């Protein structure tokens, strides 16, 4: 699942980004409202964490523009101010939730899960053949065992299982998981695919990751 995190306090941004990535989110971090809007125009996000007080363009203005453009991506607003008028304005403009700094990271994670689940009716798990991916504890399992997947492994398997029998290109993996600013080579996708194939083999899975030349990858269930 891919998030945009707009927060101008860089030390806080780095800390929260690290926590989100440990919880298997892909995160694009930006530090002002203008850049946030540019990313939202060009990226495909499952959720946005938007600070109100930012340079160049404040969070309320970003939210207002976002909704005026018809973008319905769920938005969690962050602010150091607790005034009720700020909360009412943000919610009236289309914010999905509101969190006042300082906050507990467990609450932040719970609110992200809640707003993305409500927006897309996200299932707690994804299954195909005899394998299941648990979205709560990040475990890939079969009747023969289980593995807790690392961040990028989990996100790639989630994308494959959420789009069964659909071809997903390397560029799509890179954009969705590594982010718009990533300079990694497309060969990294193949490396992670090989990790997942080994785990599927170890689980005696009846599902395989098929490669299509110059096309991408897809999951196929075997007889």
CSV table of C-alpha atoms in Angstrom, one decimal:
chain,number,residue,atom,x,y,z
A,1,UNK,CA,0.0,0.0,0.0
A,2,UNK,CA,1.4,3.3,-1.1
A,3,UNK,CA,1.2,6.6,1.0
A,4,UNK,CA,2.2,10.2,0.4
A,5,UNK,CA,3.4,11.9,3.6
A,6,UNK,CA,3.6,15.7,3.5
A,7,UNK,CA,5.4,17.1,6.6
A,8,UNK,CA,7.8,20.0,6.7
A,9,UNK,CA,9.5,19.0,9.9
A,10,UNK,CA,12.1,16.7,8.5
A,11,UNK,CA,13.2,14.9,11.6
A,12,UNK,CA,9.6,13.9,12.3
A,13,UNK,CA,9.1,13.0,8.6
A,14,UNK,CA,12.1,10.7,8.7
A,15,UNK,CA,11.0,9.0,12.0
A,16,UNK,CA,7.4,8.5,10.8
A,17,UNK,CA,8.5,7.3,7.4
A,18,UNK,CA,10.7,4.7,9.0
A,19,UNK,CA,7.8,3.5,11.2
A,20,UNK,CA,5.5,3.3,8.2
A,21,UNK,CA,8.0,1.3,6.1
A,22,UNK,CA,8.6,-1.1,9.0
A,23,UNK,CA,4.8,-1.7,8.8
A,24,UNK,CA,5.1,-2.6,5.1
A,25,UNK,CA,3.9,0.7,3.6
A,26,UNK,CA,5.6,2.3,0.6
A,27,UNK,CA,6.1,6.0,1.4
A,28,UNK,CA,6.8,9.1,-0.7
A,29,UNK,CA,7.9,11.9,1.7
A,30,UNK,CA,7.6,15.5,0.7
A,31,UNK,CA,8.2,18.7,2.7
A,32,UNK,CA,5.8,21.4,1.3
A,33,UNK,CA,2.3,21.6,0.0
A,34,UNK,CA,3.2,22.5,-3.6
A,35,UNK,CA,5.3,19.4,-4.0
A,36,UNK,CA,2.6,17.3,-2.4
A,37,UNK,CA,0.1,18.5,-5.1
A,38,UNK,CA,2.6,17.7,-7.8
A,39,UNK,CA,3.1,14.1,-6.5
A,40,UNK,CA,-0.6,13.6,-6.2
A,41,UNK,CA,-1.2,14.7,-9.8
A,42,UNK,CA,1.4,12.2,-11.0
A,43,UNK,CA,1.3,9.3,-8.5
A,44,UNK,CA,-1.1,6.5,-7.6
A,45,UNK,CA,-1.6,6.6,-3.8
A,46,UNK,CA,-3.8,4.6,-1.4
A,47,UNK,CA,-3.7,7.3,1.2
A,48,UNK,CA,-2.3,10.7,2.2
A,49,UNK,CA,-1.0,12.0,5.5
A,50,UNK,CA,-1.1,15.8,5.2
A,51,UNK,CA,0.3,18.3,7.7
A,52,UNK,CA,-1.6,21.6,7.8
A,53,UNK,CA,1.2,24.0,8.5
A,54,UNK,CA,3.6,23.7,5.5
A,55,UNK,CA,5.6,26.1,3.4
A,56,UNK,CA,4.6,27.2,-0.2
A,57,UNK,CA,1.1,25.8,0.2
A,58,UNK,CA,-0.7,24.8,3.5
A,59,UNK,CA,-2.4,21.5,4.0
A,60,UNK,CA,-5.9,22.9,3.9
A,61,UNK,CA,-5.2,24.5,0.4
A,62,UNK,CA,-3.8,21.2,-0.8
A,63,UNK,CA,-6.9,19.3,0.4
A,64,UNK,CA,-9.2,21.9,-1.2
A,65,UNK,CA,-7.4,21.6,-4.6
A,66,UNK,CA,-7.3,17.8,-4.4
A,67,UNK,CA,-11.1,17.5,-3.8
A,68,UNK,CA,-11.9,20.2,-6.4
A,69,UNK,CA,-10.0,18.1,-9.0
A,70,UNK,CA,-12.1,15.1,-8.1
A,71,UNK,CA,-9.4,13.1,-6.3
A,72,UNK,CA,-11.0,11.0,-3.6
A,73,UNK,CA,-7.9,9.5,-2.1
A,74,UNK,CA,-8.3,9.2,1.7
A,75,UNK,CA,-6.6,12.0,3.6
A,76,UNK,CA,-5.5,12.1,7.2
A,77,UNK,CA,-4.8,15.7,8.4
A,78,UNK,CA,-2.0,16.4,11.0
A,79,UNK,CA,-1.7,19.6,13.0
A,80,UNK,CA,0.0,20.9,16.1
A,81,UNK,CA,-3.2,22.9,16.8
A,82,UNK,CA,-6.2,21.5,18.5
A,83,UNK,CA,-8.7,24.3,17.8
A,84,UNK,CA,-12.1,22.8,16.8
A,85,UNK,CA,-12.5,25.3,13.9
A,86,UNK,CA,-9.4,23.8,12.1
A,87,UNK,CA,-10.8,20.3,12.4
A,88,UNK,CA,-14.3,21.3,11.2
A,89,UNK,CA,-12.8,23.1,8.2
A,90,UNK,CA,-10.6,20.2,7.2
A,91,UNK,CA,-13.4,17.6,7.6
A,92,UNK,CA,-15.9,19.9,5.7
A,93,UNK,CA,-13.4,20.1,2.8
A,94,UNK,CA,-13.2,16.3,2.5
A,95,UNK,CA,-10.6,15.1,5.0
A,96,UNK,CA,-11.3,11.6,6.1
A,97,UNK,CA,-9.7,11.9,9.6
A,98,UNK,CA,-7.8,14.3,11.8
A,99,UNK,CA,-4.9,13.7,14.2
A,100,UNK,CA,-3.3,16.3,16.5
A,101,UNK,CA,0.4,16.4,17.3
A,102,UNK,CA,1.9,14.9,19.4
A,103,UNK,CA,0.4,11.6,18.7
A,104,UNK,CA,1.1,7.9,19.4
A,105,UNK,CA,2.4,6.0,16.4
A,106,UNK,CA,0.0,3.1,17.2
A,107,UNK,CA,-2.9,5.5,16.9
A,108,UNK,CA,-1.5,6.9,13.6
A,109,UNK,CA,-1.2,3.3,12.2
A,110,UNK,CA,-4.8,2.4,13.3
A,111,UNK,CA,-6.2,5.6,11.7
A,112,UNK,CA,-4.4,4.8,8.4
A,113,UNK,CA,-5.8,1.3,8.4
A,114,UNK,CA,-9.3,2.6,9.2
A,115,UNK,CA,-9.4,5.2,6.4
A,116,UNK,CA,-7.9,3.0,3.7
A,117,UNK,CA,-10.1,0.1,4.7
A,118,UNK,CA,-13.2,2.3,4.5
A,119,UNK,CA,-12.2,3.8,1.2
A,120,UNK,CA,-11.5,0.6,-0.7
A,121,UNK,CA,-13.1,-2.1,1.5
A,122,UNK,CA,-9.7,-3.7,2.0
A,123,UNK,CA,-9.9,-7.3,3.0
A,124,UNK,CA,-7.9,-8.5,6.0
A,125,UNK,CA,-6.3,-11.2,3.8
A,126,UNK,CA,-5.8,-12.1,0.2
A,127,UNK,CA,-5.9,-15.6,-1.1
A,128,UNK,CA,-5.2,-17.6,-4.3
A,129,UNK,CA,-4.9,-21.3,-4.6
A,130,UNK,CA,-3.6,-22.7,-1.3
A,131,UNK,CA,-1.8,-19.5,-0.2
A,132,UNK,CA,-3.0,-16.6,1.9
A,133,UNK,CA,-1.4,-13.3,2.6
A,134,UNK,CA,-2.4,-11.8,6.0
A,135,UNK,CA,-2.4,-8.0,5.8
A,136,UNK,CA,-2.2,-7.6,9.5
A,137,UNK,CA,0.9,-9.6,10.4
A,138,UNK,CA,2.4,-9.7,6.8
A,139,UNK,CA,2.5,-13.5,6.8
A,140,UNK,CA,2.4,-15.5,3.6
A,141,UNK,CA,1.1,-19.0,4.5
A,142,UNK,CA,-0.1,-22.3,3.0
A,143,UNK,CA,-1.2,-25.5,4.7
A,144,UNK,CA,2.5,-26.4,4.8
A,145,UNK,CA,3.9,-23.4,6.7
A,146,UNK,CA,4.3,-19.6,6.7
A,147,UNK,CA,6.8,-16.8,6.2
A,148,UNK,CA,6.6,-13.2,7.6
A,149,UNK,CA,7.5,-11.2,4.5
A,150,UNK,CA,9.8,-8.2,4.5
A,151,UNK,CA,8.6,-4.8,3.4
A,152,UNK,CA,9.2,-5.0,-0.4
A,153,UNK,CA,8.4,-8.7,-0.5
A,154,UNK,CA,5.0,-8.1,1.2
A,155,UNK,CA,4.1,-5.2,-1.0
A,156,UNK,CA,4.9,-7.0,-4.2
A,157,UNK,CA,2.9,-10.1,-3.2
A,158,UNK,CA,0.0,-7.9,-2.1
A,159,UNK,CA,0.0,-6.2,-5.5
A,160,UNK,CA,0.1,-9.5,-7.3
A,161,UNK,CA,-2.7,-11.1,-5.2
A,162,UNK,CA,-4.8,-7.9,-5.3
A,163,UNK,CA,-4.7,-8.2,-9.1
A,164,UNK,CA,-5.1,-11.9,-9.9
A,165,UNK,CA,-4.2,-13.0,-13.4
A,166,UNK,CA,-3.3,-9.4,-14.3
A,167,UNK,CA,0.0,-8.6,-15.8
A,168,UNK,CA,2.0,-6.1,-13.7
A,169,UNK,CA,5.0,-4.5,-15.4
A,170,UNK,CA,8.3,-3.8,-13.7
A,171,UNK,CA,7.7,-0.1,-14.1
A,172,UNK,CA,4.4,-0.5,-12.2
A,173,UNK,CA,6.2,-2.3,-9.4
A,174,UNK,CA,8.8,0.4,-9.2
A,175,UNK,CA,6.3,3.3,-9.2
A,176,UNK,CA,4.0,1.7,-6.7
A,177,UNK,CA,6.6,0.3,-4.3
A,178,UNK,CA,9.9,2.1,-4.7
A,179,UNK,CA,8.3,5.5,-5.4
A,180,UNK,CA,8.6,8.4,-7.8
A,181,UNK,CA,12.0,9.5,-6.6
A,182,UNK,CA,13.6,6.1,-6.7
A,183,UNK,CA,16.7,5.6,-8.8
A,184,UNK,CA,16.8,1.8,-8.5
A,185,UNK,CA,17.2,-0.3,-11.6
A,186,UNK,CA,14.3,-2.4,-12.9
A,187,UNK,CA,16.5,-5.5,-12.2
A,188,UNK,CA,15.6,-5.1,-8.5
A,189,UNK,CA,12.1,-6.2,-9.3
A,190,UNK,CA,13.4,-9.5,-10.7
A,191,UNK,CA,15.5,-10.0,-7.5
A,192,UNK,CA,12.5,-9.7,-5.3
A,193,UNK,CA,10.4,-11.9,-7.6
A,194,UNK,CA,13.1,-14.6,-7.1
A,195,UNK,CA,12.8,-14.2,-3.3
A,196,UNK,CA,9.1,-14.7,-3.5
A,197,UNK,CA,9.4,-17.7,-5.9
A,198,UNK,CA,11.7,-19.4,-3.4
A,199,UNK,CA,9.2,-18.8,-0.6
A,200,UNK,CA,6.3,-20.1,-2.7
A,201,UNK,CA,8.3,-23.3,-3.5
A,202,UNK,CA,9.1,-23.8,0.2
A,203,UNK,CA,5.4,-23.5,1.0
A,204,UNK,CA,4.5,-26.1,-1.6
A,205,UNK,CA,2.3,-23.4,-3.1
A,206,UNK,CA,0.1,-24.3,-6.1
A,207,UNK,CA,0.5,-20.8,-7.3
A,208,UNK,CA,3.5,-19.5,-9.4
A,209,UNK,CA,4.7,-16.1,-10.5
A,210,UNK,CA,4.9,-16.2,-14.2
A,211,UNK,CA,7.1,-13.9,-16.2
A,212,UNK,CA,5.9,-12.5,-19.6
A,213,UNK,CA,8.8,-11.3,-21.8
A,214,UNK,CA,8.7,-7.5,-22.2
A,215,UNK,CA,5.4,-7.5,-20.2
A,216,UNK,CA,5.8,-8.2,-16.6
A,217,UNK,CA,4.6,-10.7,-14.0
A,218,UNK,CA,1.4,-12.3,-12.9
A,219,UNK,CA,0.2,-15.0,-10.5
A,220,UNK,CA,-1.1,-18.3,-12.0
A,221,UNK,CA,-2.7,-21.2,-10.1
A,222,UNK,CA,-1.4,-24.6,-11.1
A,223,UNK,CA,-3.6,-27.7,-11.5
